[in-house]
Tab-separated table of C-alpha atoms in Angstrom:
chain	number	residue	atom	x	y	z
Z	1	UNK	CA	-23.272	-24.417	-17.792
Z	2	UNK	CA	-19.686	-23.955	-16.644
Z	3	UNK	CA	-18.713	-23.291	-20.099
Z	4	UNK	CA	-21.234	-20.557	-20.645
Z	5	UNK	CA	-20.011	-18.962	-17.220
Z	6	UNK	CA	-16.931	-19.004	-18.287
Z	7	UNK	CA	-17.377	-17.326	-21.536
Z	8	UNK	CA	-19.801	-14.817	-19.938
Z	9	UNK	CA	-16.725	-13.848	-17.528
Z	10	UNK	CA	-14.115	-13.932	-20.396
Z	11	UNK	CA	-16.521	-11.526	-22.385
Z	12	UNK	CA	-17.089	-9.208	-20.041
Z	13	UNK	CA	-13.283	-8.767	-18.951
Z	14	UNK	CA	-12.397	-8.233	-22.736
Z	15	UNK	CA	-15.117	-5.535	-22.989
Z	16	UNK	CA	-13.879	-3.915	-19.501
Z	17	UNK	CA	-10.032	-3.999	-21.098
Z	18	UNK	CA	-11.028	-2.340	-24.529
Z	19	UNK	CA	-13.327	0.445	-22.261
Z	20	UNK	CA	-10.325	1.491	-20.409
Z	21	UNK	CA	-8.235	0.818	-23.072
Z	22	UNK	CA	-10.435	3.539	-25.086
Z	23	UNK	CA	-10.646	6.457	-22.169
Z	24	UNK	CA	-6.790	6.741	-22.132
Z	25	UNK	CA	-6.294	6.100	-25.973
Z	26	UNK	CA	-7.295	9.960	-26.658
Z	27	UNK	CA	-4.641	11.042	-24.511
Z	28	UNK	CA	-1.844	7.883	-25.536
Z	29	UNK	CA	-0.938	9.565	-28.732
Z	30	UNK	CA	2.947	9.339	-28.494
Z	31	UNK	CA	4.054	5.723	-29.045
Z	32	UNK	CA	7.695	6.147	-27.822
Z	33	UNK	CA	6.283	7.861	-24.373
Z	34	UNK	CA	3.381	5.300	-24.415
Z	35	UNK	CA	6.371	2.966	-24.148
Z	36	UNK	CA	8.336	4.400	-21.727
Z	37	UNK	CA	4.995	4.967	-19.516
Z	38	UNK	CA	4.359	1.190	-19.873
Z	39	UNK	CA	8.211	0.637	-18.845
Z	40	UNK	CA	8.176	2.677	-16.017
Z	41	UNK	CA	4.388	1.347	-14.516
Z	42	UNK	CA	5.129	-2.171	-14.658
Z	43	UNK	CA	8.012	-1.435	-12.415
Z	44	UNK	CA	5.750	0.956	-10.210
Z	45	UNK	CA	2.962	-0.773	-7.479
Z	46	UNK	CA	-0.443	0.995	-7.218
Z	47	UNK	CA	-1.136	1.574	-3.763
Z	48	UNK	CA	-5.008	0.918	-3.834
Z	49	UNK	CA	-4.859	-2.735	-4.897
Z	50	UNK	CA	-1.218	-3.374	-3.689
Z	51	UNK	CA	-0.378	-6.632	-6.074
Z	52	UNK	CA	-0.838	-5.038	-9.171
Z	53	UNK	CA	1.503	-2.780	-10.904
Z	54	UNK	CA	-0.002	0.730	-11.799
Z	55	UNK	CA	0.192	-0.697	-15.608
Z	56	UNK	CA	-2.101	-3.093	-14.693
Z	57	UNK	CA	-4.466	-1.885	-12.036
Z	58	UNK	CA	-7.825	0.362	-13.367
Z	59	UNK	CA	-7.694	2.006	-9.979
Z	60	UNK	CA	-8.673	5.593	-9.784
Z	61	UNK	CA	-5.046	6.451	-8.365
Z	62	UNK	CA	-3.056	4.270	-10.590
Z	63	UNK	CA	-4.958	6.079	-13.610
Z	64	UNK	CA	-4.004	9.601	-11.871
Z	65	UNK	CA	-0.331	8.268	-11.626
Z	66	UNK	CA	-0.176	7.216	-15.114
Z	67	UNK	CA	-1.376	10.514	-16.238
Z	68	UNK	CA	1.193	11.962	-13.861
Z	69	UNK	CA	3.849	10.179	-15.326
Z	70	UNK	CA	2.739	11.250	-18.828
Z	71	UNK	CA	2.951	14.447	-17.675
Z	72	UNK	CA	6.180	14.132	-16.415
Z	73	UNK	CA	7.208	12.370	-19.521
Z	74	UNK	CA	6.421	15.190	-21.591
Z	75	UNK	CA	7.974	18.270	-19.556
Z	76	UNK	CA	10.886	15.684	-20.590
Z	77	UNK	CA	11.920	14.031	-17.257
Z	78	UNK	CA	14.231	11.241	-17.083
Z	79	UNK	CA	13.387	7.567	-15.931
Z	80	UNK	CA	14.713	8.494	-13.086
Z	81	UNK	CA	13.461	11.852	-11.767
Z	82	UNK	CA	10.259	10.121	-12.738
Z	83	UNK	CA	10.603	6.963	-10.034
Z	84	UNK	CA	12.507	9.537	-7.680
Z	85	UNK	CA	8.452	11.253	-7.806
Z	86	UNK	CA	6.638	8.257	-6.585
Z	87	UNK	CA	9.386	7.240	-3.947
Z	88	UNK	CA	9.219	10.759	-2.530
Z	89	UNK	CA	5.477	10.342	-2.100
Z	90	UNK	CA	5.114	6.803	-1.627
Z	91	UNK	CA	8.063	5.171	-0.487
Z	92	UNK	CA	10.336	2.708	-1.530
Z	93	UNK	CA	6.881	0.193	-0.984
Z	94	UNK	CA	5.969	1.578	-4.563
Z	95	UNK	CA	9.119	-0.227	-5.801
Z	96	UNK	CA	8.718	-3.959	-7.269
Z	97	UNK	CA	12.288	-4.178	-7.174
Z	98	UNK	CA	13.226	-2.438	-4.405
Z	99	UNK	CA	16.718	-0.495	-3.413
Z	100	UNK	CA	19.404	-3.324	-1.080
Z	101	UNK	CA	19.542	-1.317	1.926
Z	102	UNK	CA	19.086	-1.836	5.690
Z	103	UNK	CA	15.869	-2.791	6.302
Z	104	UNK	CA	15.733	-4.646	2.553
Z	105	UNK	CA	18.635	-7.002	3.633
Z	106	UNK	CA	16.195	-9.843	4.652
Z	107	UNK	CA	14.206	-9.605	1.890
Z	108	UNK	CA	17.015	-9.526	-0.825
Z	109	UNK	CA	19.742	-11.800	0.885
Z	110	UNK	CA	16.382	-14.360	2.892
Z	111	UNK	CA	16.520	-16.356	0.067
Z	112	UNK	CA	20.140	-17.061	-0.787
Z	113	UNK	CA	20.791	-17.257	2.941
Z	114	UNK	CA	18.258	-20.268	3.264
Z	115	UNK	CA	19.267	-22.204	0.199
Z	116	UNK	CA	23.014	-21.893	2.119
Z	117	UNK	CA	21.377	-23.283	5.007
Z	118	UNK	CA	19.697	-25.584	3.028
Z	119	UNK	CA	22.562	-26.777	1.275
Z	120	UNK	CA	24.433	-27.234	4.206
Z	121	UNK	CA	21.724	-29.534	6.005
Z	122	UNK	CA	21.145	-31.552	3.024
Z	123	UNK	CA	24.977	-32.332	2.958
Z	124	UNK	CA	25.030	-33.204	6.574
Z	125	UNK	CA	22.428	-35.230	6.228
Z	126	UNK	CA	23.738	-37.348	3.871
Z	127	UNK	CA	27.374	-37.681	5.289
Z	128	UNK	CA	25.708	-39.013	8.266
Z	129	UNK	CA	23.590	-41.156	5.726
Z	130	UNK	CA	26.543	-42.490	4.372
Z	131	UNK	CA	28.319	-43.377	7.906
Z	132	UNK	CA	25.193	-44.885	9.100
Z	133	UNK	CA	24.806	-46.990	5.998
Z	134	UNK	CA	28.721	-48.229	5.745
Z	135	UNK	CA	28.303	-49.192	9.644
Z	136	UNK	CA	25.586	-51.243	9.082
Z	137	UNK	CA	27.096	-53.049	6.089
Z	138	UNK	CA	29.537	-55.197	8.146
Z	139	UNK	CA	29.161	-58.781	6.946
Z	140	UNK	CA	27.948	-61.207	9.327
Z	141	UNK	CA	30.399	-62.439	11.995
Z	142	UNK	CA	31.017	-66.346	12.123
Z	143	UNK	CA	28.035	-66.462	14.876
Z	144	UNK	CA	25.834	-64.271	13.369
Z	145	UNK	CA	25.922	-66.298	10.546
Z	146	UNK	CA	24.232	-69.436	12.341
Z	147	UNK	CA	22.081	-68.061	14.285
Z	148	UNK	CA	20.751	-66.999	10.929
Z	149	UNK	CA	21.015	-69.804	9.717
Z	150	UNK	CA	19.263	-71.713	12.257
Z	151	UNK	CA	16.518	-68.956	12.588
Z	152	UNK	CA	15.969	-69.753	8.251
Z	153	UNK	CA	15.983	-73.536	9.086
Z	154	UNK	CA	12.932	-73.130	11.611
Z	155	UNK	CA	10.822	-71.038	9.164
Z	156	UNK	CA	10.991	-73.469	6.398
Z	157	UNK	CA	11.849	-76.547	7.596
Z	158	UNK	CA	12.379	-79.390	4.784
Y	1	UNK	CA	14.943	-37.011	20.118
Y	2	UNK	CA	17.812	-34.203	18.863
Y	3	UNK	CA	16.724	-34.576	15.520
Y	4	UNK	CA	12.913	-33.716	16.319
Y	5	UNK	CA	13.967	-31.170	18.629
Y	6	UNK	CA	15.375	-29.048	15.304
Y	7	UNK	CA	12.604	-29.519	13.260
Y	8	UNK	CA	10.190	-28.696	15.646
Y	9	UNK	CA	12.528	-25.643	16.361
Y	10	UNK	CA	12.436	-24.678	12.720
Y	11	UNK	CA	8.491	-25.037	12.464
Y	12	UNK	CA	7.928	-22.804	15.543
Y	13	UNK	CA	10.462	-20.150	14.244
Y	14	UNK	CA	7.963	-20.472	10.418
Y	15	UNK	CA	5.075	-20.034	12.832
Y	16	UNK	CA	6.422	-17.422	14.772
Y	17	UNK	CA	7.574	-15.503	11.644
Y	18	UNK	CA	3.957	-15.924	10.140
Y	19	UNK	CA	2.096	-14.472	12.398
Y	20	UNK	CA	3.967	-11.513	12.661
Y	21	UNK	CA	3.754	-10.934	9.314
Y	22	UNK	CA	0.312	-11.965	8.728
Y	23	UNK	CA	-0.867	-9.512	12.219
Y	24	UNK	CA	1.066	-6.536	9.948
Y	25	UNK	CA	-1.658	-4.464	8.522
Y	26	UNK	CA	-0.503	-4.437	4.858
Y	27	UNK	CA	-2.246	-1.173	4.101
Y	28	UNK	CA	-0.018	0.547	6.642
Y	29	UNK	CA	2.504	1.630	4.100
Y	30	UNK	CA	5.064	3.876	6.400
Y	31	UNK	CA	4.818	7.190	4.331
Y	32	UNK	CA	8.160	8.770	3.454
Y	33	UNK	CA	6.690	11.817	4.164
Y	34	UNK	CA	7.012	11.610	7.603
Y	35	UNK	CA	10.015	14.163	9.316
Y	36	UNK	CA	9.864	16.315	5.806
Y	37	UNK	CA	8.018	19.623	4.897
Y	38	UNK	CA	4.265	19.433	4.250
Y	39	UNK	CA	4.371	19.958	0.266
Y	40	UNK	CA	3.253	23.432	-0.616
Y	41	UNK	CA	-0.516	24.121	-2.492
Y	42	UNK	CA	-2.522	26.542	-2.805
Y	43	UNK	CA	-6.559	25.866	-2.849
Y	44	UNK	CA	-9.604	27.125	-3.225
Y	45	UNK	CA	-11.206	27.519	0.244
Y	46	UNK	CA	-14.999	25.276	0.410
Y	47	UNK	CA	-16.655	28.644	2.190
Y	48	UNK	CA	-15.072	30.918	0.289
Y	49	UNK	CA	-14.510	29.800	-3.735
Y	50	UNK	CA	-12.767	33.123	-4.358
Y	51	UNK	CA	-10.322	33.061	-1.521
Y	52	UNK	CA	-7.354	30.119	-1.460
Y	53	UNK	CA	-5.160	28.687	1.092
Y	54	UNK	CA	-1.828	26.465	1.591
Y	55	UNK	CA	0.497	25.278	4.571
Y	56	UNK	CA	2.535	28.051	4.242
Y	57	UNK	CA	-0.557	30.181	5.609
Y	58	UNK	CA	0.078	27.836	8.827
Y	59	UNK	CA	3.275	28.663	9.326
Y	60	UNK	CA	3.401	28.857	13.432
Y	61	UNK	CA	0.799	26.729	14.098
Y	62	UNK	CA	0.231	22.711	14.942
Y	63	UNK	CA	-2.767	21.884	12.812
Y	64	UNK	CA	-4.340	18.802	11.469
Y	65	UNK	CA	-5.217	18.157	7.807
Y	66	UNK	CA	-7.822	15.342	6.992
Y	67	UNK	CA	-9.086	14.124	4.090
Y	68	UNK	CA	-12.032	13.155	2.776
Y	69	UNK	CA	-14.756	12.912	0.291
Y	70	UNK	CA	-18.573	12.266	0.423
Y	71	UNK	CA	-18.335	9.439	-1.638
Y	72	UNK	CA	-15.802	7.547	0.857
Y	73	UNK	CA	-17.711	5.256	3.032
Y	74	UNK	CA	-14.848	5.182	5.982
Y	75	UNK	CA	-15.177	8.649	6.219
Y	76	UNK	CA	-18.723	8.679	7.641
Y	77	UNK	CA	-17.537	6.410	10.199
Y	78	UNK	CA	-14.902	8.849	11.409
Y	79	UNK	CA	-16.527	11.722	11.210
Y	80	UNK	CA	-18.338	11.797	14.758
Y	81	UNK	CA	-14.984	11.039	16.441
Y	82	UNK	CA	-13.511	14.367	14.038
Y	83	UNK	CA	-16.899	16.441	15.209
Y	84	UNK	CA	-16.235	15.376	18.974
Y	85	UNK	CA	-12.600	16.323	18.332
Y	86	UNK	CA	-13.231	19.978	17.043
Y	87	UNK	CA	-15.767	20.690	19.977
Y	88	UNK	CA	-13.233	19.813	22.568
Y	89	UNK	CA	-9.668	20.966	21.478
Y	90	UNK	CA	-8.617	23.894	20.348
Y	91	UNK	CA	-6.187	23.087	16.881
Y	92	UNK	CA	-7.075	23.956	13.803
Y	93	UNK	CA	-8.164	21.081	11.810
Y	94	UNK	CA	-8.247	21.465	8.243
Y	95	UNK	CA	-10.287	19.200	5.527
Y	96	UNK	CA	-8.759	18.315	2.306
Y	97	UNK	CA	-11.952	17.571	0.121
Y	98	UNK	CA	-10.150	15.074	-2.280
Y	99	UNK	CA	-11.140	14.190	-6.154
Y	100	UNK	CA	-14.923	15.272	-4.487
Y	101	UNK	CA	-16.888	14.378	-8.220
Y	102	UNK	CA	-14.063	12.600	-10.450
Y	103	UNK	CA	-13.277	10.162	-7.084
Y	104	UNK	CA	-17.159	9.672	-6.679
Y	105	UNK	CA	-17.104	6.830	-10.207
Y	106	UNK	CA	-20.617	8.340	-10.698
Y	107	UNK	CA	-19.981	10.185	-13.191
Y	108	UNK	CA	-18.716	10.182	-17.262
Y	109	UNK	CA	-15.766	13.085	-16.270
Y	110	UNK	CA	-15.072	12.895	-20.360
Y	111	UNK	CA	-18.652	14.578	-20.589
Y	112	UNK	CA	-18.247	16.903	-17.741
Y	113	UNK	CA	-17.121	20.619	-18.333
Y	114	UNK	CA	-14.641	21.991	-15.468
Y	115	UNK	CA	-16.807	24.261	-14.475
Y	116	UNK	CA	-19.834	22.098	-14.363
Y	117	UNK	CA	-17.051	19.715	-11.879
Y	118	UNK	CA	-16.325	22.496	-9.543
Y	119	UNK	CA	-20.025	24.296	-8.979
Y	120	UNK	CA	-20.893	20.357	-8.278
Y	121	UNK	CA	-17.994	19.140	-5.756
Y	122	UNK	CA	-18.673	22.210	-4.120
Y	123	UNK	CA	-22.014	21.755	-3.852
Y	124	UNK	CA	-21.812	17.960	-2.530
Y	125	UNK	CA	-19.019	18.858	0.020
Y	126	UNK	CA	-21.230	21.739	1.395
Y	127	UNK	CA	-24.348	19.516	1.676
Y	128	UNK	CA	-22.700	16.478	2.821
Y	129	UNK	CA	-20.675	18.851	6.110
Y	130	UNK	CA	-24.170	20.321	6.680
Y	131	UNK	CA	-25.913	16.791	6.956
Y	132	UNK	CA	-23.452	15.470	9.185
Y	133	UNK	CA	-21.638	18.241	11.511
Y	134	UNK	CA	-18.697	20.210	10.025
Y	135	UNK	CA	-15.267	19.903	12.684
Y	136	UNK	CA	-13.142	21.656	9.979
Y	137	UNK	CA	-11.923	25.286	10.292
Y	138	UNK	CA	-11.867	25.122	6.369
Y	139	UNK	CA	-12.274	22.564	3.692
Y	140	UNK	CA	-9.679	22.947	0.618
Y	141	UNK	CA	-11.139	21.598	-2.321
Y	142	UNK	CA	-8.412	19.284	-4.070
Y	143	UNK	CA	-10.645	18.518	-7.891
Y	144	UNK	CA	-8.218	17.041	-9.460
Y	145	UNK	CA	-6.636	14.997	-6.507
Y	146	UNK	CA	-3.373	16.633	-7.566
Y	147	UNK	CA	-2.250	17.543	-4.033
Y	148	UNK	CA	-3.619	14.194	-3.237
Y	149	UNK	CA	-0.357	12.674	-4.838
Y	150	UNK	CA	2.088	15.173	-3.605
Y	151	UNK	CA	0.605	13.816	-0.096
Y	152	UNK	CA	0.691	10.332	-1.034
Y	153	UNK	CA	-3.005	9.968	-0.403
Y	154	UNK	CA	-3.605	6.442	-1.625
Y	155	UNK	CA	-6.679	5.367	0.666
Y	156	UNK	CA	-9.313	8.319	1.879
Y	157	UNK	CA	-9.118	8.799	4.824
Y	158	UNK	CA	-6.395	9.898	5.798
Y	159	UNK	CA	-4.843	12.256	8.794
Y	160	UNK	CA	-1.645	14.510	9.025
Y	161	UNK	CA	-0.633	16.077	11.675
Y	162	UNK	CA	1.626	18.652	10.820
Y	163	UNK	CA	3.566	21.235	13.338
Y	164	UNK	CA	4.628	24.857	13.563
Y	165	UNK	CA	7.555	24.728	11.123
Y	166	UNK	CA	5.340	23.106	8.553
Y	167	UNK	CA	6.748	19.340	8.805
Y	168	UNK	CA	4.599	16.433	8.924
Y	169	UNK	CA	4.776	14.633	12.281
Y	170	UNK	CA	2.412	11.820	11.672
Y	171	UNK	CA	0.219	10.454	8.787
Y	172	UNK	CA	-2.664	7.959	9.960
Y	173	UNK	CA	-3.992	5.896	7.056
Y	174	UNK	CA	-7.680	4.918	7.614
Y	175	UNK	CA	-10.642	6.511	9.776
Y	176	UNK	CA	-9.362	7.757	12.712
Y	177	UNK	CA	-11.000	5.676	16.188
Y	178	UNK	CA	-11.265	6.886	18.931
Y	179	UNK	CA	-8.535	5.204	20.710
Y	180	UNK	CA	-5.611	6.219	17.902
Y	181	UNK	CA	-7.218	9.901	18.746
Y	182	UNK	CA	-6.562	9.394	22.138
Y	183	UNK	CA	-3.457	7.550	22.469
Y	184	UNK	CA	-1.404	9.014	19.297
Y	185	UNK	CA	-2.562	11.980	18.085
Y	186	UNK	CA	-3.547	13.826	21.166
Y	187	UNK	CA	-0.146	13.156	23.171
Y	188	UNK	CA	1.460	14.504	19.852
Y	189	UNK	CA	-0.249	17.180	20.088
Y	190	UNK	CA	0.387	18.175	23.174
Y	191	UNK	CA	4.017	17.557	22.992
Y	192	UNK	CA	4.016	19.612	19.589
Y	193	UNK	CA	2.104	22.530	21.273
Y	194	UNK	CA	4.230	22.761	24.431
């Protein structure tokens, strides 16, 4: 039952994928700016369903924006003045990787600053580790030694 | 005791930094277009197919530019508080009908001629402001949802308010409530218009 669910689902998302696929194929006829449009969407996020990249996503507007970018790519823009486009209109939120500035600073340096932090406590930790270990690793004084003994004799005597 | 005292420290600092990020609304993308000139276009006017319009014919004014489609669901539910708006206050408010047939999903737009496209968006907008109140001085009919990019448009509706040297003061993302009405864009307004 599962099974056939699951190859219900799996043959209706390959169907869906070669229907899109087909719609944009009449206008995909340059495979060098096919490539660069793939390039260029995988780095861009579509706004409508915000964790997919407009590569990805069959949203209306990512469709518009890859059509825009063809466009673009064929008036013979540059990588750049094409990103530039979206980031005017959308903001730096249609970046997947985007710029180190001000109000990026947690997001880029979050990370390395809490493995630092991390680092730190874990070698703390286990200096103190160590000192609490070597304290407690004193052998037994002379009358430590039989009251142990004496507590072992009561246990099991012979 | 000093030892639970951090790591209950660092767990309320997680929580704390959770909740503020999961009480951010994540569609409330801050649009760059905010402080820079409303980008220019020139449409064709719903009322009047022959005639077209752009900001630049707003030069001088504070006005509002909405858009919408009859296909978008959120717009019904902001359209009373738009109809309310335009009986009360005196700016012009401007619709931008966006992507009105190729937005709607309806329809095969490989089989559609252009012309076939316009004649019906033009027909839907008109029938859709007659069925439920029209607020806006003028509808500009965007087919293509071409100005729609230059704007950023990325979820109908959405509001700008835009003032008398053309620059976009605000952008509200969504349907517009009553409250944001009343405690963001009117004060704006005002202040704009003084």
């Amino acid at each position: 039952m599962m099974l056939r669910a699951l190859i219900f689902a799996l043959f209706f998302a390959s169907t869906a994928a070669i229907a899109s696929s087909t719609t944009e194929a009449a206008l995909a006829s340059d495979p060098v700016a096919e490539k660069r449009l793939q390039a260029l969407s995988e780095e861009l996020r579509c706004l409508v369903c915000q964790n997919q990249t407009i590569a990805d996503s069959n949203a209306e507007l990512a469709q518009d924006l890859r059509r825009e970018i063809r466009g673009m790519i064929k008036e013979g823009k540059s990588d750049k003045e094409i990103v530039d486009f979206m980031v005017v209109r959308y903001g730096d939120f249609v970046l997947y990787r985007p710029p180190v500035k001000g109000i990026t600073l947690l997001l880029w340096g979050g990370p390395i600053a809490l493995m630092i932090f991390g680092l730190f406590a874990l070698q703390r930790y286990l200096r103190q580790r160590a000192t609490r270990i070597s304290a407690a690793d004193q052998p037994l004084s002379a009358d430590e030694a039989s009251r142990a003994e004496a507590l072992l004799k009561e246990l099991n005597p012979k | 005791m000093n030892r639970y005292f951090w790591i209950l420290g660092g767990f309320a600092a997680l929580v704390a930094l959770l909740a503020v990020g999961l009480g951010l609304n994540p569609r409330d993308v801050p649009s760059p277009l905010v402080g820079k000139p409303a980008p220019a276009f020139n449409l064709a006017v719903l009322a009047s197919p022959e005639k077209t319009l752009g900001p630049k014919d707003m030069q001088g004014k504070v006005w509002l530019l909405n858009v919408w489609a009859s296909w978008c669901v959120s717009c019904r539910a902001e359209h009373p508080v738009l109809v309310e708006f335009s009986k009360k206050v005196d700016v012009p408010l401007l619709g931008l009908n966006y992507k009105e047939v190729r937005g709607d999903g309806e329809f095969d737009m490989s089989k559609m001629p252009v012309d076939e496209e316009k004649k019906l968006a033009f027909q839907r907008a008109n029938k859709w402001l007659a069925d439920h109140g029209n607020p806006y001085s003028l509808t500009l009919m965007d087919l293509d949802g071409r100005v729609g990019i230059d704007y950023g448009v990325y979820g109908v509706p959405e509001t700008y308010v835009i003032d008398k040297a053309g620059i976009i003061r605000m952008k509200h993302t969504g349907p517009i409530s009553p409250e944001i009405l009343g405690k963001k864009i009117m004060p704006l307004l005002a202040e704009l218009n003084k």
